[in-house]
mmCIF file of C-alpha atoms in Angstrom:
data_model
loop_
_atom_site.group_PDB
_atom_site.id
_atom_site.type_symbol
_atom_site.label_atom_id
_atom_site.label_comp_id
_atom_site.label_asym_id
_atom_site.label_seq_id
_atom_site.Cartn_x
_atom_site.Cartn_y
_atom_site.Cartn_z
ATOM 1 C CA MET A 1 -22.810 -16.176 -24.061
ATOM 2 C CA LYS A 2 -23.307 -16.149 -20.290
ATOM 3 C CA VAL A 3 -20.333 -18.475 -19.793
ATOM 4 C CA ALA A 4 -18.172 -16.478 -22.221
ATOM 5 C CA ARG A 5 -18.978 -13.214 -20.436
ATOM 6 C CA ARG A 6 -18.246 -14.803 -17.048
ATOM 7 C CA VAL A 7 -14.931 -16.190 -18.347
ATOM 8 C CA SER A 8 -13.869 -12.860 -19.868
ATOM 9 C CA CYS A 9 -14.737 -11.044 -16.615
ATOM 10 C CA MET A 10 -12.754 -13.580 -14.595
ATOM 11 C CA ALA A 11 -9.796 -13.200 -16.979
ATOM 12 C CA LEU A 12 -9.919 -9.403 -16.604
ATOM 13 C CA LEU A 13 -10.075 -9.616 -12.815
ATOM 14 C CA SER A 14 -7.193 -12.120 -12.751
ATOM 15 C CA ALA A 15 -5.061 -9.907 -14.999
ATOM 16 C CA LEU A 16 -5.705 -6.892 -12.754
ATOM 17 C CA ALA A 17 -4.877 -8.876 -9.615
ATOM 18 C CA ILE A 18 -1.666 -10.341 -11.114
ATOM 19 C CA GLY A 19 -0.624 -6.921 -12.392
ATOM 20 C CA THR A 20 -1.239 -5.414 -8.964
ATOM 21 C CA ALA A 21 0.779 -8.097 -7.186
ATOM 22 C CA TRP A 22 3.636 -7.831 -9.709
ATOM 23 C CA ASN A 23 3.780 -4.027 -9.503
ATOM 24 C CA ARG A 24 3.631 -4.103 -5.682
ATOM 25 C CA THR A 25 6.648 -6.393 -5.676
ATOM 26 C CA LEU A 26 8.565 -4.136 -8.034
ATOM 27 C CA ILE A 27 7.597 -0.733 -6.739
ATOM 28 C CA GLY A 28 6.016 -1.086 -3.282
ATOM 29 C CA THR A 29 3.429 1.659 -3.879
ATOM 30 C CA ASP A 30 0.011 2.217 -2.310
ATOM 31 C CA TYR A 31 -2.555 0.373 -4.436
ATOM 32 C CA ARG A 32 -5.862 1.704 -3.114
ATOM 33 C CA LEU A 33 -6.789 2.966 -6.590
ATOM 34 C CA THR A 34 -5.962 -0.396 -8.184
ATOM 35 C CA ILE A 35 -7.982 -2.265 -5.566
ATOM 36 C CA ALA A 36 -10.905 0.102 -6.191
ATOM 37 C CA LEU A 37 -10.558 -0.578 -9.936
ATOM 38 C CA ILE A 38 -10.612 -4.333 -9.346
ATOM 39 C CA ALA A 39 -13.766 -3.931 -7.231
ATOM 40 C CA ALA A 40 -15.409 -1.777 -9.909
ATOM 41 C CA VAL A 41 -14.592 -4.268 -12.676
ATOM 42 C CA GLY A 42 -15.924 -7.075 -10.494
ATOM 43 C CA SER A 43 -19.173 -5.182 -9.932
ATOM 44 C CA PHE A 44 -19.529 -4.499 -13.652
ATOM 45 C CA CYS A 45 -18.906 -8.162 -14.472
ATOM 46 C CA ALA A 46 -21.510 -9.249 -11.934
ATOM 47 C CA PHE A 47 -23.988 -6.775 -13.445
ATOM 48 C CA ALA A 48 -23.229 -7.940 -16.996
ATOM 49 C CA THR A 49 -23.644 -11.577 -15.983
ATOM 50 C CA ALA A 50 -26.915 -10.780 -14.205
ATOM 51 C CA GLN A 51 -28.235 -9.103 -17.349
ATOM 52 C CA THR A 52 -27.881 -12.377 -19.238
ATOM 53 C CA GLY A 53 -29.569 -14.456 -16.516
ATOM 54 C CA GLY A 54 -33.005 -15.996 -16.902
ATOM 55 C CA THR A 55 -34.442 -16.877 -20.245
ATOM 56 C CA GLY A 56 -33.225 -13.812 -22.139
ATOM 57 C CA VAL A 57 -35.154 -11.633 -24.552
ATOM 58 C CA VAL A 58 -36.485 -13.313 -27.691
ATOM 59 C CA LEU A 59 -39.000 -11.282 -29.737
ATOM 60 C CA THR A 60 -40.412 -11.524 -33.220
ATOM 61 C CA PRO A 61 -41.561 -8.283 -34.887
ATOM 62 C CA ALA A 62 -45.197 -9.298 -34.270
ATOM 63 C CA GLU A 63 -44.518 -9.574 -30.517
ATOM 64 C CA MET A 64 -42.948 -6.114 -30.230
ATOM 65 C CA GLN A 65 -45.267 -3.576 -28.617
ATOM 66 C CA TRP A 66 -44.572 -0.043 -29.812
ATOM 67 C CA THR A 67 -45.728 2.939 -27.772
ATOM 68 C CA THR A 68 -46.212 6.591 -28.625
ATOM 69 C CA GLN A 69 -45.092 7.463 -25.116
ATOM 70 C CA GLY A 70 -41.488 6.952 -24.113
ATOM 71 C CA GLY A 71 -38.564 8.848 -22.710
ATOM 72 C CA LEU A 72 -37.264 9.571 -26.194
ATOM 73 C CA ALA A 73 -40.450 9.460 -28.289
ATOM 74 C CA ALA A 74 -41.458 12.905 -29.504
ATOM 75 C CA PRO A 75 -45.031 13.461 -30.728
ATOM 76 C CA GLY A 76 -45.491 11.690 -34.074
ATOM 77 C CA MET A 77 -42.978 8.904 -33.455
ATOM 78 C CA GLU A 78 -42.987 5.572 -31.610
ATOM 79 C CA GLN A 79 -40.596 3.864 -29.166
ATOM 80 C CA LEU A 80 -39.975 0.215 -28.279
ATOM 81 C CA ASN A 81 -37.714 -0.691 -25.339
ATOM 82 C CA LEU A 82 -35.983 -3.991 -26.114
ATOM 83 C CA VAL A 83 -33.582 -4.213 -23.147
ATOM 84 C CA GLY A 84 -33.346 -1.929 -20.138
ATOM 85 C CA ASP A 85 -34.939 1.477 -19.744
ATOM 86 C CA PRO A 86 -33.235 4.632 -21.087
ATOM 87 C CA ALA A 87 -34.725 6.641 -18.197
ATOM 88 C CA LYS A 88 -32.866 4.521 -15.619
ATOM 89 C CA PRO A 89 -29.165 3.885 -14.942
ATOM 90 C CA GLY A 90 -27.734 0.979 -16.926
ATOM 91 C CA PRO A 91 -27.492 -0.311 -20.484
ATOM 92 C CA TYR A 92 -30.464 -0.079 -22.821
ATOM 93 C CA THR A 93 -31.380 -0.950 -26.378
ATOM 94 C CA LEU A 94 -34.488 0.478 -27.974
ATOM 95 C CA ARG A 95 -36.036 1.077 -31.361
ATOM 96 C CA LEU A 96 -37.491 4.334 -32.597
ATOM 97 C CA LYS A 97 -39.967 4.592 -35.479
ATOM 98 C CA PHE A 98 -40.238 7.877 -37.420
ATOM 99 C CA PRO A 99 -42.651 8.838 -40.221
ATOM 100 C CA LYS A 100 -41.397 10.324 -43.516
ATOM 101 C CA GLY A 101 -40.795 14.079 -43.278
ATOM 102 C CA PHE A 102 -40.230 14.068 -39.506
ATOM 103 C CA ARG A 103 -37.575 16.505 -38.248
ATOM 104 C CA ILE A 104 -35.946 16.976 -34.872
ATOM 105 C CA ALA A 105 -34.190 20.278 -34.197
ATOM 106 C CA PRO A 106 -30.610 20.363 -32.863
ATOM 107 C CA HIS A 107 -30.424 18.592 -29.515
ATOM 108 C CA THR A 108 -28.059 16.636 -27.269
ATOM 109 C CA HIS A 109 -28.227 13.498 -25.123
ATOM 110 C CA PRO A 110 -26.344 13.043 -21.829
ATOM 111 C CA ASP A 111 -25.152 9.578 -22.888
ATOM 112 C CA SER A 112 -23.151 8.315 -25.867
ATOM 113 C CA ARG A 113 -25.146 6.119 -28.233
ATOM 114 C CA GLU A 114 -24.706 3.706 -31.074
ATOM 115 C CA VAL A 115 -27.387 3.801 -33.761
ATOM 116 C CA THR A 116 -28.216 1.376 -36.584
ATOM 117 C CA ILE A 117 -30.737 2.209 -39.298
ATOM 118 C CA VAL A 118 -32.907 -0.934 -39.444
ATOM 119 C CA SER A 119 -35.176 0.254 -42.268
ATOM 120 C CA GLY A 120 -35.861 3.379 -44.300
ATOM 121 C CA THR A 121 -33.666 6.376 -45.086
ATOM 122 C CA PHE A 122 -32.471 8.591 -42.272
ATOM 123 C CA ALA A 123 -30.471 11.830 -42.416
ATOM 124 C CA THR A 124 -28.440 13.348 -39.594
ATOM 125 C CA GLY A 125 -26.079 16.252 -39.125
ATOM 126 C CA TYR A 126 -23.974 17.645 -36.298
ATOM 127 C CA GLY A 127 -24.141 21.255 -35.130
ATOM 128 C CA GLU A 128 -26.149 23.753 -33.114
ATOM 129 C CA THR A 129 -28.281 24.894 -36.074
ATOM 130 C CA PHE A 130 -30.213 22.779 -38.562
ATOM 131 C CA ASP A 131 -28.355 22.844 -41.895
ATOM 132 C CA ALA A 132 -29.907 20.675 -44.628
ATOM 133 C CA ALA A 133 -26.683 20.965 -46.674
ATOM 134 C CA LYS A 134 -24.763 19.153 -43.905
ATOM 135 C CA LEU A 135 -27.170 16.218 -43.587
ATOM 136 C CA LYS A 136 -25.590 12.802 -44.168
ATOM 137 C CA ILE A 137 -28.035 10.413 -45.856
ATOM 138 C CA LEU A 138 -28.016 6.989 -44.179
ATOM 139 C CA PRO A 139 -29.909 4.117 -45.864
ATOM 140 C CA ALA A 140 -30.997 0.918 -44.078
ATOM 141 C CA GLY A 141 -28.015 -0.972 -42.670
ATOM 142 C CA SER A 142 -26.059 2.217 -41.881
ATOM 143 C CA PHE A 143 -24.481 2.896 -38.483
ATOM 144 C CA TYR A 144 -23.475 6.074 -36.675
ATOM 145 C CA THR A 145 -22.695 7.322 -33.168
ATOM 146 C CA GLU A 146 -24.097 10.172 -31.129
ATOM 147 C CA PRO A 147 -21.382 11.266 -28.667
ATOM 148 C CA ALA A 148 -22.654 12.533 -25.311
ATOM 149 C CA ASN A 149 -23.603 16.215 -25.259
ATOM 150 C CA VAL A 150 -22.786 16.783 -28.961
ATOM 151 C CA PRO A 151 -25.557 18.727 -30.776
ATOM 152 C CA HIS A 152 -27.109 16.924 -33.734
ATOM 153 C CA TYR A 153 -30.330 17.065 -35.753
ATOM 154 C CA ILE A 154 -32.299 14.699 -37.956
ATOM 155 C CA GLU A 155 -34.611 14.559 -40.921
ATOM 156 C CA ILE A 156 -36.504 11.485 -42.051
ATOM 157 C CA LYS A 157 -36.388 10.929 -45.827
ATOM 158 C CA GLU A 158 -38.728 7.886 -45.722
ATOM 159 C CA ASP A 159 -40.340 5.929 -42.873
ATOM 160 C CA VAL A 160 -37.490 4.787 -40.592
ATOM 161 C CA ILE A 161 -36.827 2.367 -37.774
ATOM 162 C CA LEU A 162 -33.638 2.927 -35.755
ATOM 163 C CA GLN A 163 -32.055 0.725 -33.117
ATOM 164 C CA VAL A 164 -30.309 2.746 -30.406
ATOM 165 C CA SER A 165 -28.037 1.443 -27.630
ATOM 166 C CA GLY A 166 -26.574 3.447 -24.788
ATOM 167 C CA MET A 167 -26.030 3.681 -21.052
ATOM 168 C CA GLY A 168 -28.825 5.408 -19.154
ATOM 169 C CA PRO A 169 -30.116 7.537 -17.764
ATOM 170 C CA SER A 170 -30.700 9.204 -21.095
ATOM 171 C CA GLY A 171 -32.777 12.133 -22.247
ATOM 172 C CA ARG A 172 -32.913 14.889 -24.827
ATOM 173 C CA ARG A 173 -32.142 18.587 -24.436
ATOM 174 C CA PHE A 174 -32.841 20.930 -27.316
ATOM 175 C CA VAL A 175 -30.069 23.417 -28.088
ATOM 176 C CA GLY A 176 -30.868 26.751 -26.463
ATOM 177 C CA SER A 177 -33.606 25.275 -24.247
ATOM 178 C CA PRO A 178 -33.221 26.497 -20.667
ATOM 179 C CA ASP A 179 -35.929 24.207 -19.267
ATOM 180 C CA GLY A 180 -33.928 20.978 -19.261
ATOM 181 C CA PRO A 181 -34.335 17.589 -20.942
ATOM 182 C CA LYS A 182 -37.273 16.829 -23.244
#
């Protein structure tokens, strides 16, 4: 995977460089923005390659250490950071464990996320007020997204484990809460 990521990054950088040279020949424009883009892509590729360095992350369920304290764990739930830290800049993947009957009022996150229901039955809806009629029931194996700053709410139909991936820093702000992220 490390080699594949390095190759795809090199291919992207090469394509940008060739495109820049070709366009400069045809048009003769100032390419400061393109050069900045090439530098940004190069930095991202270096970061992505660095993330795969070392021995990697290999965990069995028995080795996973859940905590009741985490940036996204509300009282009554548990959080497990698998990769990265949602409180810091950069990619993260974590798992959240909710007990049956748990509800979270409408809230937003500053980052876009991808969520997979690993086990249990989860229900979510979008909007600034909790509306049980608009909940979408998602059984284990389901997937959904939480776009950045879009209000949504949840209700747990049976014990649930979610896997959430995003780009930190993350947080939670309840709709109508003036005191910032929670």
